[in-house]
Coordinates of C-alpha atoms in Angstrom, one line a residue:
M3 CA -144.0 149.8 -32.5
I4 CA -143.8 152.3 -29.6
V5 CA -146.6 152.9 -27.1
D6 CA -146.2 155.9 -24.7
L7 CA -147.9 155.8 -21.3
P8 CA -147.5 159.1 -19.5
D9 CA -148.4 159.3 -15.8
T10 CA -149.2 155.7 -15.5
T11 CA -149.0 152.7 -13.1
T12 CA -147.4 149.3 -13.4
S13 CA -150.9 147.7 -13.5
R14 CA -151.8 149.8 -16.6
I15 CA -148.4 148.9 -18.2
S16 CA -149.1 145.2 -17.6
K17 CA -152.6 145.4 -19.1
T18 CA -151.2 147.3 -22.2
L19 CA -148.7 144.6 -22.7
V20 CA -151.4 142.0 -22.8
K21 CA -153.5 144.1 -25.2
I22 CA -150.5 144.5 -27.5
R23 CA -149.9 140.7 -27.6
E24 CA -153.6 140.0 -28.2
E25 CA -153.9 142.6 -31.0
G26 CA -150.5 142.3 -32.6
G27 CA -149.8 138.6 -32.1
A28 CA -146.6 139.3 -30.1
V29 CA -145.8 136.5 -27.7
A30 CA -143.6 136.3 -24.6
L31 CA -143.3 132.5 -24.6
G32 CA -139.9 132.5 -26.2
R33 CA -138.4 134.9 -23.6
V34 CA -135.7 133.2 -21.6
L35 CA -135.0 135.9 -19.0
T36 CA -135.9 139.4 -17.7
L37 CA -133.1 142.0 -17.9
V38 CA -133.6 144.9 -15.6
I39 CA -131.4 148.0 -16.4
S40 CA -131.0 150.7 -13.9
T41 CA -129.8 154.0 -15.3
S42 CA -130.2 157.8 -15.0
L43 CA -132.6 160.0 -16.9
G44 CA -131.3 160.8 -20.4
H45 CA -128.8 157.9 -20.5
E46 CA -131.2 155.0 -21.5
E47 CA -130.7 154.7 -25.2
E48 CA -127.1 153.3 -25.3
A49 CA -128.0 150.6 -22.8
I50 CA -131.3 149.8 -24.7
E51 CA -129.4 149.5 -28.0
A52 CA -126.9 147.1 -26.5
A53 CA -129.8 145.0 -24.9
N54 CA -131.6 144.9 -28.3
D55 CA -128.5 143.6 -30.0
A56 CA -127.9 141.1 -27.3
S57 CA -131.6 140.0 -27.5
R58 CA -131.0 138.4 -30.9
E59 CA -128.9 135.8 -29.0
H60 CA -131.0 135.9 -25.8
P61 CA -134.7 136.7 -26.4
M62 CA -135.8 138.5 -23.3
R63 CA -138.0 141.1 -21.7
V64 CA -136.0 144.3 -21.0
I65 CA -137.2 146.6 -18.2
V66 CA -135.3 150.0 -18.0
I67 CA -135.7 152.0 -14.8
S68 CA -134.6 155.5 -15.4
T69 CA -134.4 157.9 -12.4
A70 CA -132.9 161.3 -11.6
G71 CA -130.4 159.6 -9.2
S72 CA -129.8 159.9 -5.5
G73 CA -130.0 163.4 -4.1
A74 CA -131.4 164.9 -7.4
T75 CA -134.7 166.7 -7.5
S76 CA -137.3 166.6 -10.2
D77 CA -139.8 169.3 -11.4
E78 CA -142.2 166.5 -12.5
G79 CA -143.4 165.7 -9.0
T80 CA -144.1 162.1 -8.1
R81 CA -145.1 160.2 -11.3
L82 CA -144.3 157.3 -13.5
D83 CA -144.0 157.7 -17.3
A84 CA -143.6 154.6 -19.3
Q85 CA -142.9 153.5 -22.9
I86 CA -143.4 150.1 -24.4
R87 CA -141.4 149.0 -27.5
V88 CA -142.0 145.9 -29.4
G89 CA -141.3 144.6 -32.9
G90 CA -138.6 146.3 -34.9
D91 CA -138.0 148.9 -32.1
A92 CA -137.0 146.2 -29.6
G93 CA -134.9 143.6 -31.5
A94 CA -135.9 140.1 -30.4
S95 CA -137.1 141.4 -27.0
E96 CA -139.8 143.6 -25.6
V97 CA -138.6 146.8 -23.9
I98 CA -140.4 148.6 -21.1
V99 CA -138.9 152.0 -20.2
L100 CA -139.9 153.3 -16.8
K101 CA -139.1 157.0 -16.1
A102 CA -139.7 157.5 -12.4
H103 CA -139.9 160.9 -10.8
G104 CA -139.9 162.0 -7.2
E105 CA -140.8 159.5 -4.5
M106 CA -141.7 156.9 -7.1
S107 CA -138.0 156.5 -8.0
R108 CA -137.1 155.2 -4.6
D109 CA -139.0 151.9 -5.0
E110 CA -137.2 150.2 -7.9
E111 CA -138.1 146.7 -6.7
G112 CA -141.8 147.6 -6.5
L113 CA -141.8 149.1 -10.0
V114 CA -140.5 146.0 -11.7
T115 CA -142.0 143.2 -9.6
G116 CA -145.4 143.2 -11.5
L117 CA -143.6 143.3 -14.9
L118 CA -141.2 140.4 -14.5
L119 CA -141.7 137.3 -16.6
P120 CA -143.1 134.5 -14.6
D121 CA -140.7 131.6 -13.8
A122 CA -137.8 133.2 -15.6
P123 CA -134.4 134.3 -14.2
V124 CA -133.7 137.9 -13.6
V125 CA -130.5 139.7 -14.5
A126 CA -129.8 143.2 -13.1
W127 CA -127.5 145.6 -15.0
W128 CA -126.1 149.0 -13.9
P129 CA -124.4 150.4 -17.1
G130 CA -123.5 153.6 -15.1
E131 CA -122.9 154.2 -11.4
A132 CA -123.7 151.2 -9.4
P133 CA -125.2 150.9 -5.9
D134 CA -123.0 150.7 -2.8
V135 CA -123.5 146.9 -2.4
V136 CA -125.1 145.5 -5.5
S137 CA -126.2 142.2 -4.0
T138 CA -128.3 143.9 -1.2
S139 CA -129.7 146.7 -3.4
P140 CA -133.4 146.7 -4.2
L141 CA -132.8 145.2 -7.7
G142 CA -129.9 143.0 -6.6
R143 CA -132.1 141.2 -4.1
I144 CA -134.4 139.8 -6.9
A145 CA -131.6 139.1 -9.5
Q146 CA -129.7 135.9 -10.0
R147 CA -127.0 137.8 -11.8
R148 CA -125.8 141.3 -11.2
I149 CA -123.7 143.2 -13.7
T150 CA -121.7 146.3 -13.1
D151 CA -119.1 148.3 -15.0
A152 CA -116.1 149.4 -12.9
A153 CA -114.9 151.6 -15.8
A154 CA -118.1 153.7 -15.5
Q155 CA -117.5 154.5 -11.8
P156 CA -115.9 157.7 -10.5
D157 CA -112.9 155.7 -9.2
P158 CA -112.7 152.3 -11.0
R159 CA -109.9 150.8 -8.9
R160 CA -111.5 151.7 -5.6
F161 CA -114.8 150.3 -6.9
L162 CA -113.1 146.9 -7.6
E163 CA -111.5 147.0 -4.1
H164 CA -115.0 147.6 -2.6
L165 CA -116.5 144.8 -4.8
S166 CA -113.7 142.5 -3.5
S167 CA -114.9 143.0 0.0
T168 CA -118.7 142.9 -0.8
Y169 CA -118.7 140.2 -3.5
A170 CA -121.6 137.8 -3.5
P171 CA -122.1 134.9 -5.9
G172 CA -123.8 136.2 -9.0
D173 CA -121.9 139.5 -9.1
T174 CA -119.9 140.2 -12.2
D175 CA -118.3 143.2 -13.9
F176 CA -117.6 144.2 -17.5
A177 CA -114.0 144.9 -16.5
W178 CA -113.7 141.1 -16.3
T179 CA -115.7 140.4 -19.4
R180 CA -113.4 142.6 -21.5
L181 CA -110.5 140.3 -20.5
T182 CA -111.9 137.2 -22.3
L183 CA -109.9 137.7 -25.5
W184 CA -106.7 138.6 -23.6
R185 CA -107.0 135.5 -21.3
A186 CA -107.7 133.3 -24.3
Q187 CA -104.7 134.6 -26.2
L188 CA -102.4 134.2 -23.2
A189 CA -103.6 130.7 -22.6
A190 CA -103.0 129.8 -26.2
V191 CA -99.5 131.1 -26.1
L192 CA -98.6 129.1 -23.0
D193 CA -100.2 126.0 -24.5
Q194 CA -97.4 125.9 -27.1
P195 CA -93.8 124.6 -26.7
P196 CA -91.4 125.1 -25.1
F197 CA -93.3 124.2 -22.0
E198 CA -91.1 126.1 -19.6
P199 CA -92.3 127.6 -16.3
I200 CA -93.0 131.3 -16.1
L201 CA -90.5 133.0 -13.8
A202 CA -92.0 136.4 -13.6
A203 CA -94.8 138.4 -15.2
N204 CA -95.7 142.1 -15.8
V205 CA -99.0 143.6 -16.8
H206 CA -99.0 147.2 -17.8
G207 CA -101.8 149.6 -18.6
A208 CA -103.5 152.9 -17.9
E209 CA -104.0 154.0 -14.3
A210 CA -107.8 154.1 -14.7
S211 CA -108.1 150.7 -16.3
P212 CA -109.8 148.2 -14.0
S213 CA -109.3 145.4 -16.5
T214 CA -105.5 145.7 -16.1
S215 CA -105.9 145.2 -12.4
L216 CA -108.0 142.1 -12.9
L217 CA -105.7 140.7 -15.5
A218 CA -102.8 140.9 -13.1
A219 CA -104.9 139.3 -10.4
W220 CA -105.9 136.4 -12.7
L221 CA -102.3 135.8 -13.8
R222 CA -101.2 135.8 -10.2
L223 CA -103.6 133.0 -9.3
Q224 CA -103.0 131.0 -12.5
L225 CA -99.2 131.2 -12.4
E226 CA -98.9 131.1 -8.6
L227 CA -96.3 133.8 -8.5
P228 CA -96.1 137.6 -7.9
V229 CA -97.2 139.6 -11.0
E230 CA -96.0 143.2 -11.3
H231 CA -98.7 145.7 -12.3
T232 CA -97.2 148.8 -13.9
I233 CA -99.1 151.9 -14.7
T234 CA -98.0 153.3 -18.1
E235 CA -99.1 156.2 -20.4
S236 CA -100.2 156.0 -24.0
P237 CA -98.9 158.7 -26.3
V238 CA -102.5 159.4 -27.3
G239 CA -103.9 159.2 -23.8
S240 CA -106.0 156.1 -24.3
S241 CA -107.0 153.9 -21.4
G242 CA -106.9 150.2 -21.2
I243 CA -104.5 147.3 -21.1
H244 CA -101.2 148.2 -22.9
G245 CA -99.4 144.8 -22.7
V246 CA -98.2 141.7 -20.9
V247 CA -94.7 140.4 -20.5
L248 CA -94.0 136.8 -19.4
N249 CA -90.4 135.9 -18.4
R250 CA -89.1 132.4 -19.1
A251 CA -85.5 131.0 -19.1
S252 CA -85.5 130.9 -23.0
G253 CA -86.6 134.5 -23.3
D254 CA -89.6 136.8 -22.8
I255 CA -93.0 136.5 -24.3
E256 CA -94.4 140.0 -25.1
L257 CA -98.0 140.7 -26.0
E258 CA -98.1 144.5 -26.7
R259 CA -100.8 146.8 -27.9
S260 CA -99.3 148.3 -31.1
Q261 CA -102.5 149.7 -32.6
P262 CA -106.0 150.4 -31.3
N263 CA -107.3 146.9 -32.5
I264 CA -104.0 145.1 -32.9
V265 CA -101.6 143.4 -30.5
T266 CA -98.1 142.3 -31.4
L267 CA -96.9 138.9 -30.1
V268 CA -93.1 138.5 -29.8
Q269 CA -91.7 135.1 -28.8
P270 CA -88.1 133.8 -28.7
G271 CA -87.1 132.0 -31.9
Q272 CA -90.5 132.6 -33.6
P273 CA -91.8 135.2 -36.1
T274 CA -93.5 138.3 -34.8
H275 CA -97.3 138.0 -35.1
D276 CA -100.0 140.8 -35.3
I277 CA -103.2 139.6 -33.7
S278 CA -106.6 141.2 -33.9
L279 CA -107.7 142.0 -30.4
P280 CA -110.2 144.9 -30.4
R281 CA -111.7 146.4 -27.4
R282 CA -115.0 144.7 -26.7
S283 CA -118.3 146.6 -27.2
M284 CA -121.0 146.9 -24.6
R285 CA -123.2 144.6 -26.6
E286 CA -120.5 141.9 -26.8
C287 CA -119.9 142.1 -23.0
L288 CA -123.6 142.0 -22.2
A289 CA -124.3 139.0 -24.6
E290 CA -121.4 137.1 -23.0
E291 CA -122.6 137.7 -19.5
L292 CA -126.1 136.5 -20.4
R293 CA -124.8 133.2 -21.7
R294 CA -124.6 132.0 -18.1
L295 CA -127.0 132.6 -15.3
D296 CA -125.1 130.7 -12.6
P297 CA -122.4 132.5 -10.6
D298 CA -119.1 133.0 -12.3
D299 CA -116.9 131.1 -9.8
L300 CA -113.6 132.1 -11.5
F301 CA -114.4 135.8 -11.4
G302 CA -115.5 135.3 -7.7
H303 CA -112.1 133.7 -6.9
V304 CA -110.1 136.3 -8.8
I305 CA -111.9 139.3 -7.2
T306 CA -111.8 137.9 -3.7
H307 CA -108.4 136.2 -3.6
G308 CA -106.3 137.5 -6.5
F309 CA -107.4 141.2 -6.5
S310 CA -107.2 141.6 -2.8
V311 CA -103.4 141.5 -2.9
S312 CA -102.8 143.0 -6.4
G313 CA -102.5 146.5 -5.0
D314 CA -99.3 145.5 -3.3
D315 CA -97.5 145.1 -6.7
V316 CA -98.6 148.3 -8.5
D317 CA -95.8 150.4 -9.8
T318 CA -96.9 154.0 -10.6
S319 CA -94.0 154.8 -12.9
T320 CA -94.9 155.7 -16.4
K321 CA -93.7 154.5 -19.7
V322 CA -94.6 156.4 -22.9
G323 CA -95.3 154.6 -26.1
K324 CA -97.7 151.9 -25.2
G325 CA -100.9 151.7 -27.2
P326 CA -104.5 151.7 -26.0
E327 CA -106.8 148.8 -25.3

């Protein structure tokens, strides 16, 4: 069910939500959080689809604030158009889409305050370009968790460097969430004999891959040794992590992207294994981040202590033939 509310106010939206619940039997008692999504006009649907899918694991109220962006002008004047989606059009959530025009778009906090679920945590998500300092932004101030995506920024690596200096507990980024499967696989490999120390490590990937930088930073902290971060090129021009090489006295452990969804594991004295390691979707990343509402201390440690020195070990040489993440 979709209800359109052109040229409206947050008070009317709230009253319409109550009316829908009374007439249709929809309830908000099972909602565990409020997810606030900040995006630009015309780019709402992909984020809403991901939120709807994630809501089947985390029932929630989704508030989407869609604006023309900073510096943009609108022919609509100052107005607020809204749309309420419930039932089959909202997964296991209820979705409120706010399209703010003109001066109205500058007060994001004021637009959502009256629509937040009472006594429920707030998560803010910027699927596109993020504010300069997310923790002090209008939405960041009211959120317990703040999710960004470095890969969606004009300069992903510079964004991570900036996040390293402005990090506040509760901040997280999809570049880190996409590493979950890689970190799990590397931990599983090192948990098997022979239990020899790692002498050196190399992480290689595309130049625009923020996940590659974070993986190198994580390994640097976990292994307590310098990790070489090499920029390589894929023959098909794909971006992402291309592989990891861990050096031990008995031989190298190589985890290389051989196909878009497959990595090949090569270890001394053992058969070669092909392992399914697909690139994680936006829905998967969002669902994982919503599983915890407390600060991700490990990410905070990596972004502030490991990543701050990772730039010193970046080799910009290229190596053709590595596959995409």
